[in-house]
PDB file of C-alpha atoms and ligand atoms in Angstrom:
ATOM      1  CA  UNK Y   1       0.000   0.000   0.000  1.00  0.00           C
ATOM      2  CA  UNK Y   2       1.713   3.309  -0.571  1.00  0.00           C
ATOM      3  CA  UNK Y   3      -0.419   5.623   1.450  1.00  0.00           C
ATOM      4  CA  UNK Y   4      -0.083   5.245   5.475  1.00  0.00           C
ATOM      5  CA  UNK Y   5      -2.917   3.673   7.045  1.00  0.00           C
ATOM      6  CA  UNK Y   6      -3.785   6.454   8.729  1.00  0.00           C
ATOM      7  CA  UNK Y   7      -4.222   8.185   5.129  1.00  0.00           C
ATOM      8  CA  UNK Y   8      -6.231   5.091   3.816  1.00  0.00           C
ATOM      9  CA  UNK Y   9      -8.770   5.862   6.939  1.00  0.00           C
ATOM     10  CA  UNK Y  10      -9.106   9.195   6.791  1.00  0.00           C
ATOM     11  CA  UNK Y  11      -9.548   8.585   2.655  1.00  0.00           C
ATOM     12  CA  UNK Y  12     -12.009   6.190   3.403  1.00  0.00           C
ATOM     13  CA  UNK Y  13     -13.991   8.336   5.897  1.00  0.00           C
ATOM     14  CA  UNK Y  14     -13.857  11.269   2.938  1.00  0.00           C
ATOM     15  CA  UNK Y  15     -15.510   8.829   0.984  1.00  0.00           C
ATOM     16  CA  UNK Y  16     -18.706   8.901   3.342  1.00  0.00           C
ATOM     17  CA  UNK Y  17     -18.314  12.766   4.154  1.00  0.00           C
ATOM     18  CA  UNK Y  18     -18.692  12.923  -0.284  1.00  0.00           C
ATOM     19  CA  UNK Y  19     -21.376  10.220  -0.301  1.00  0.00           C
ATOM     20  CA  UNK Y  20     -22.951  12.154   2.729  1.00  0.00           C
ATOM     21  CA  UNK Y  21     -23.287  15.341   0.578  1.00  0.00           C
ATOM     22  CA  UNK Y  22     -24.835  13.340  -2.088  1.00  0.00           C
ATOM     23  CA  UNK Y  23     -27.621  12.002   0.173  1.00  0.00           C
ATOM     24  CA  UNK Y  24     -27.737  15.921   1.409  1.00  0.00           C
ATOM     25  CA  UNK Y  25     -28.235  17.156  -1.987  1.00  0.00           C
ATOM     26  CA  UNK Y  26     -30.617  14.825  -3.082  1.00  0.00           C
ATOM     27  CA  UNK Y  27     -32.821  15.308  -0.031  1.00  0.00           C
ATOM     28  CA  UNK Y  28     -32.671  18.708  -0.723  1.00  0.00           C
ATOM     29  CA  UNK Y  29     -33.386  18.449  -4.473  1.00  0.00           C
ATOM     30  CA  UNK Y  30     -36.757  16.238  -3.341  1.00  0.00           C
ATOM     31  CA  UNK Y  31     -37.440  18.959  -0.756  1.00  0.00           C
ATOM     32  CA  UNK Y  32     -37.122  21.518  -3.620  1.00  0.00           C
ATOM     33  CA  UNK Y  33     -39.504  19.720  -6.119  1.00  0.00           C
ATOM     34  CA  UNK Y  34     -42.047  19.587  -2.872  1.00  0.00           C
ATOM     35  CA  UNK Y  35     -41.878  23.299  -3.138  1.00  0.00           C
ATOM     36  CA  UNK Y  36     -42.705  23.353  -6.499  1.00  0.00           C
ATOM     37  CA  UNK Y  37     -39.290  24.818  -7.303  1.00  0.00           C
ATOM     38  CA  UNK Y  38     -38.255  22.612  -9.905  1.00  0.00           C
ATOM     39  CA  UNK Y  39     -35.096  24.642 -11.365  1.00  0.00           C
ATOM     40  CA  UNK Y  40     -33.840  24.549  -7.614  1.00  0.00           C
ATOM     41  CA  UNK Y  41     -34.684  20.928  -7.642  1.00  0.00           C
ATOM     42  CA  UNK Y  42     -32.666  20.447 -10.830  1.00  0.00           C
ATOM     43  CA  UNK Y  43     -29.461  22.134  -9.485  1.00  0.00           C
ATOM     44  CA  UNK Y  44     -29.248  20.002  -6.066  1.00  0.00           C
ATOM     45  CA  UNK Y  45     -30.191  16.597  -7.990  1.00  0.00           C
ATOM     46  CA  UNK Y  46     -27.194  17.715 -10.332  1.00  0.00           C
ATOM     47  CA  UNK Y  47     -25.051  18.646  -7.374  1.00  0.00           C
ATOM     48  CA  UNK Y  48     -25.729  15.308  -5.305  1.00  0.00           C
ATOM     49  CA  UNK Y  49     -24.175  13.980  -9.130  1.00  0.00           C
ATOM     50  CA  UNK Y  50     -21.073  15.752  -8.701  1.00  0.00           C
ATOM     51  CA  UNK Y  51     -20.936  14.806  -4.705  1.00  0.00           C
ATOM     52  CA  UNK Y  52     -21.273  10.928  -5.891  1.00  0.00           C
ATOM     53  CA  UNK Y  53     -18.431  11.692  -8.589  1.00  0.00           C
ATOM     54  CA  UNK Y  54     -15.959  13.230  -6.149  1.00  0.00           C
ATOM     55  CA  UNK Y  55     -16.784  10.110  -3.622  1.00  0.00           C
ATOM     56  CA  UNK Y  56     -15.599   7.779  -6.077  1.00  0.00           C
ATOM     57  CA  UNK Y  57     -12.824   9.509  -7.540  1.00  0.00           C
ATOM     58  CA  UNK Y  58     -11.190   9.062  -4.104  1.00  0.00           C
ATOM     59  CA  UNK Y  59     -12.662   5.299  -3.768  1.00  0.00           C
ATOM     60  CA  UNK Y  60     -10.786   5.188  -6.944  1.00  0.00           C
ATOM     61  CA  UNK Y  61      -7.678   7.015  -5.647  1.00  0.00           C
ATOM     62  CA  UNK Y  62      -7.488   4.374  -2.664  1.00  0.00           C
ATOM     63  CA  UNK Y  63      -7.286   1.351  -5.191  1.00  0.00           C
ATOM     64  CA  UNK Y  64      -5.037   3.199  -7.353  1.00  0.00           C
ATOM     65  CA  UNK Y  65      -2.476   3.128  -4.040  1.00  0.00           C
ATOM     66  CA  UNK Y  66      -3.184  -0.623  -3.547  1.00  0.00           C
ATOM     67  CA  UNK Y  67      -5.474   0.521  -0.173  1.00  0.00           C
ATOM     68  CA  UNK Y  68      -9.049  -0.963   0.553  1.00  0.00           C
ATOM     69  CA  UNK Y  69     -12.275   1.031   0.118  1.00  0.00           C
ATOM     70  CA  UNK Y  70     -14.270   0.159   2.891  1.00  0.00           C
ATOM     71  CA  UNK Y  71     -18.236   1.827   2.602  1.00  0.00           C
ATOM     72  CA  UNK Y  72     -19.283   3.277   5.998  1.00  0.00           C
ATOM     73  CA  UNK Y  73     -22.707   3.865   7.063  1.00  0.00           C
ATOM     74  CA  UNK Y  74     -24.180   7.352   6.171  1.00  0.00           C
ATOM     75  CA  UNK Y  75     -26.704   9.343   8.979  1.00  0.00           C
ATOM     76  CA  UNK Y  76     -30.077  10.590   7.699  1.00  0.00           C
ATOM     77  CA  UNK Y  77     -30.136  13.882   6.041  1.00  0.00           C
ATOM     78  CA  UNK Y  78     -32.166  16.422   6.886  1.00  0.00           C
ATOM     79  CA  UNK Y  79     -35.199  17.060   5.613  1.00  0.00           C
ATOM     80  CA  UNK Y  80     -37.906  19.459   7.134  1.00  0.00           C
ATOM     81  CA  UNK Y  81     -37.378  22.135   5.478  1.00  0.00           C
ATOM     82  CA  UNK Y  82     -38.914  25.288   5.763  1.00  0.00           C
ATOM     83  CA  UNK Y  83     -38.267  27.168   2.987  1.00  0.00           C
ATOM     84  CA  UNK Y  84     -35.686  28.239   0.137  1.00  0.00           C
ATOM     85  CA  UNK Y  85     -33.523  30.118   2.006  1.00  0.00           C
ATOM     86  CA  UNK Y  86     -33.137  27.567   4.844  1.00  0.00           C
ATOM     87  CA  UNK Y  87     -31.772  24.838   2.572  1.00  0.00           C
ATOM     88  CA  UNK Y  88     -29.425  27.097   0.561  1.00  0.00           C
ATOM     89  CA  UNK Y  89     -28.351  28.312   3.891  1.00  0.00           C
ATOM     90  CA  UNK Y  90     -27.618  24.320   4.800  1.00  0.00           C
ATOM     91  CA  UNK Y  91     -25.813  24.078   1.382  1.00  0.00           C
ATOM     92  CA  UNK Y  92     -23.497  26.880   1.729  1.00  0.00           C
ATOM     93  CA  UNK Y  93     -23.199  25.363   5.365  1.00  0.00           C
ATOM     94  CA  UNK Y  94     -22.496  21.870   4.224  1.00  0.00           C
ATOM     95  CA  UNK Y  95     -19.840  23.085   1.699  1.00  0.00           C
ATOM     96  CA  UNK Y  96     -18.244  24.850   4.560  1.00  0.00           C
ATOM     97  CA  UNK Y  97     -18.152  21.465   6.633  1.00  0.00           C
ATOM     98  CA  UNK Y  98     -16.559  20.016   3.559  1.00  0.00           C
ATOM     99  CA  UNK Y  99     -13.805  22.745   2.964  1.00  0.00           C
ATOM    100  CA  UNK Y 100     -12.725  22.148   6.302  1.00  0.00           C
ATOM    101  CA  UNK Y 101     -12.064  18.622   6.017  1.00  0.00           C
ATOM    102  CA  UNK Y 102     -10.648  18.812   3.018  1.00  0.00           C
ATOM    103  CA  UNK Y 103      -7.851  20.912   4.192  1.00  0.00           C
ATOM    104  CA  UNK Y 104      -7.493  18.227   7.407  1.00  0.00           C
ATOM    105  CA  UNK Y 105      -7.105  15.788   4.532  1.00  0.00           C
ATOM    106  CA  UNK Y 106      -4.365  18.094   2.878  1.00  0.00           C
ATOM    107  CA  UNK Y 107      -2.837  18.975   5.763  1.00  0.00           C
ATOM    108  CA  UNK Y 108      -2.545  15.520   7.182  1.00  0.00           C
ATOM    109  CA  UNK Y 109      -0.861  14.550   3.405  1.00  0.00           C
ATOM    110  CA  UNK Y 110       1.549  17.138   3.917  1.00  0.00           C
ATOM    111  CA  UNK Y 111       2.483  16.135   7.473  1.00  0.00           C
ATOM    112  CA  UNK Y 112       3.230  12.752   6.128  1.00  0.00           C
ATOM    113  CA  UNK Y 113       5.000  13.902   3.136  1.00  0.00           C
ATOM    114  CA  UNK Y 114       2.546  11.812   1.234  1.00  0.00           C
ATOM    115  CA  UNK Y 115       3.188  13.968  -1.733  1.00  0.00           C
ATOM    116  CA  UNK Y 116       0.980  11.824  -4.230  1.00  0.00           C
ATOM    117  CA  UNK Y 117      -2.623  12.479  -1.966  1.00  0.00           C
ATOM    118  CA  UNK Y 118      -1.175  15.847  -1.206  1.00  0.00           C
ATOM    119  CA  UNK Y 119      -1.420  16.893  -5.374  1.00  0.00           C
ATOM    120  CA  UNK Y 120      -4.497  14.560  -5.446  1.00  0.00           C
ATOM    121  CA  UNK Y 121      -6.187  16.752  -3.078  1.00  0.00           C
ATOM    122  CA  UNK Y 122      -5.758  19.614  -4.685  1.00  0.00           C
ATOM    123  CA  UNK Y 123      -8.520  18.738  -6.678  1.00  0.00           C
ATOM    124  CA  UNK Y 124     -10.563  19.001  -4.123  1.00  0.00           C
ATOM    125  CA  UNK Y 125      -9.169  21.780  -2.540  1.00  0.00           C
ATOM    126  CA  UNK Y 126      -9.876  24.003  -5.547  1.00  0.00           C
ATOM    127  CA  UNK Y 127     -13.409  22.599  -5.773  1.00  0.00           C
ATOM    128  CA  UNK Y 128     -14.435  23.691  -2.799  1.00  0.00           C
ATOM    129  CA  UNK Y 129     -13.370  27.159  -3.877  1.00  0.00           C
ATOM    130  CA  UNK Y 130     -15.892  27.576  -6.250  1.00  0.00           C
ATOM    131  CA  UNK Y 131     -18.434  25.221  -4.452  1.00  0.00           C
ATOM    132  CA  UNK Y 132     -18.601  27.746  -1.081  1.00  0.00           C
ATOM    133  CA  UNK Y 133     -18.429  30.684  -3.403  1.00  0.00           C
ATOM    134  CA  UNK Y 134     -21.336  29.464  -5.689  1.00  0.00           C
ATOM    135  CA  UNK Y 135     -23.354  28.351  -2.454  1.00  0.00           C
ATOM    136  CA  UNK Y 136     -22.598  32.322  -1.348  1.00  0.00           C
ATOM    137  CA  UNK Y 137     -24.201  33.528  -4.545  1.00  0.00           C
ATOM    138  CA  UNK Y 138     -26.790  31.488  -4.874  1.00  0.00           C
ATOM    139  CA  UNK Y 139     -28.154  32.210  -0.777  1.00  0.00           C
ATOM    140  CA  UNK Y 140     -27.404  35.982  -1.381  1.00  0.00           C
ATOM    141  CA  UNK Y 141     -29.908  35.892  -4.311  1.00  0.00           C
ATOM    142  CA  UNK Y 142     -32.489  33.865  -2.668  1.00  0.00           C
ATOM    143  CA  UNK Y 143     -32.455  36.385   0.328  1.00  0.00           C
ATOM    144  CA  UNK Y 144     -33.212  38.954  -2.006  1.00  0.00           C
ATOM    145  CA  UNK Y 145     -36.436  37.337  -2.983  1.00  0.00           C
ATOM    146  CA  UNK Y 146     -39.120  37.631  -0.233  1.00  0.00           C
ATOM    147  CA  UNK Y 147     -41.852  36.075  -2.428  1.00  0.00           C
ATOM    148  CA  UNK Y 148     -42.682  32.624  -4.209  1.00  0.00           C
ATOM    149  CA  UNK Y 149     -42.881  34.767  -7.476  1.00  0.00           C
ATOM    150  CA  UNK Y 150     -39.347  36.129  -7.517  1.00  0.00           C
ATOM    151  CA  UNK Y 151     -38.482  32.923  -6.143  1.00  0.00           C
ATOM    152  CA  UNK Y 152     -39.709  31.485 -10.104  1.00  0.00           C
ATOM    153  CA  UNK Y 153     -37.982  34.339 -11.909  1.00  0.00           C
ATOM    154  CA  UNK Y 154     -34.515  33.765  -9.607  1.00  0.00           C
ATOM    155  CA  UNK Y 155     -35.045  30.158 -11.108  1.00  0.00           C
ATOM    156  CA  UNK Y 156     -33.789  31.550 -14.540  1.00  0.00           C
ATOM    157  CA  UNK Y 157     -30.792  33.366 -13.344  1.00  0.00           C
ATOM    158  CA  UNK Y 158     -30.269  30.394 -11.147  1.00  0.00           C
ATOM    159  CA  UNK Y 159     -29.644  27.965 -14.627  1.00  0.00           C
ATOM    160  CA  UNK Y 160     -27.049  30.579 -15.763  1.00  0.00           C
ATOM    161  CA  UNK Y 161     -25.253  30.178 -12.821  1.00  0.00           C
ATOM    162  CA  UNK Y 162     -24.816  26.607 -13.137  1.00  0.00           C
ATOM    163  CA  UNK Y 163     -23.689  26.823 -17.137  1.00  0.00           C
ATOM    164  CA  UNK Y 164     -21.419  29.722 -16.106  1.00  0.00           C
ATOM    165  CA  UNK Y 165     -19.990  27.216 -12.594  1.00  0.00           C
TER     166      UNK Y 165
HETATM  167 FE1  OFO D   1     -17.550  17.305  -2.780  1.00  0.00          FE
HETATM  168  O1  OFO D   1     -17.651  19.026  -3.190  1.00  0.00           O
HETATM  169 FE2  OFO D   1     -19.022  19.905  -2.306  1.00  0.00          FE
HETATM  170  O2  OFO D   1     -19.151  19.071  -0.822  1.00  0.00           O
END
């Protein structure tokens, strides 16, 4: 195996934390379409995509190094809802969870001199960039609708973001 053990672990439990958002962003994209806010509903389903792509890029990674994947159990999601603002605020919140242990990822890499995850993470590290600062955008614009109706038109601008992201 050429990563540490330690490495494969924490790998392994950033494989959950990515399939976590996944089940995150889904629930929120089925919350969404129970709003009737199907362009919202769209852009979380297509986000829980990318969260199940980034999980198994690093279940990938950990082969690739001759480690195990192991799948851990995930916790329920949450799901009552209140309104629009309340789950972009959880997104933006969730992506800020994820930053974070992304950099304990990179920083334990770079304490180990494990110099292969260390440029593998980067990846990751750059995602999350965008990811918070989309999230930011995206709850900014929904707190400057205070009705269902601008809600609907922020659905447009909403699909530019995501061909512009
Ligand atoms: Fe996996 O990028 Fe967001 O959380």
């Amino acid at each position: 195996m050429m990563v540490s053990k330690k490495m494969a672990a924490a790998l392994n439990e950033q494989v959950k934390n990515e399939f976590f958002a996944y089940w995150t962003y889904l629930q929120m994209s089925y919350s969404f379409n129970s709003m009737g806010l199907s362009v919202f509903s769209k852009w979380y389903n297509e986000q829980a995509m990318e969260e199940q792509g980034h999980a198994m890029k690093i279940a990938d990674y950990l082969l690739d190094q001759g480690a195990e994947v192991e799948l851990l159990s995930l916790d329920k999601p949450k799901a009552d809802y209140k309104s629009a603002e309340e789950v972009v605020q959880a997104a933006l919140d969730h992506e800020i969870m994820v930053t974070q242990q992304i950099n304990a990822l990179a920083s334990l890499a770079r304490e180990e001199h494990d110099y292969a995850t260390e440029n593998f993470l980067q990846y990751y590290v750059q995602e999350q960039v965008e990811e918070v600062a989309t999230a930011t955008e995206l709850l900014d614009l929904v707190k400057m609708s205070d009705s269902t109706g601008q809600l609907l038109m922020l659905e447009n601008r909403i699909m530019a973001l995501r061909t512009e992201g």
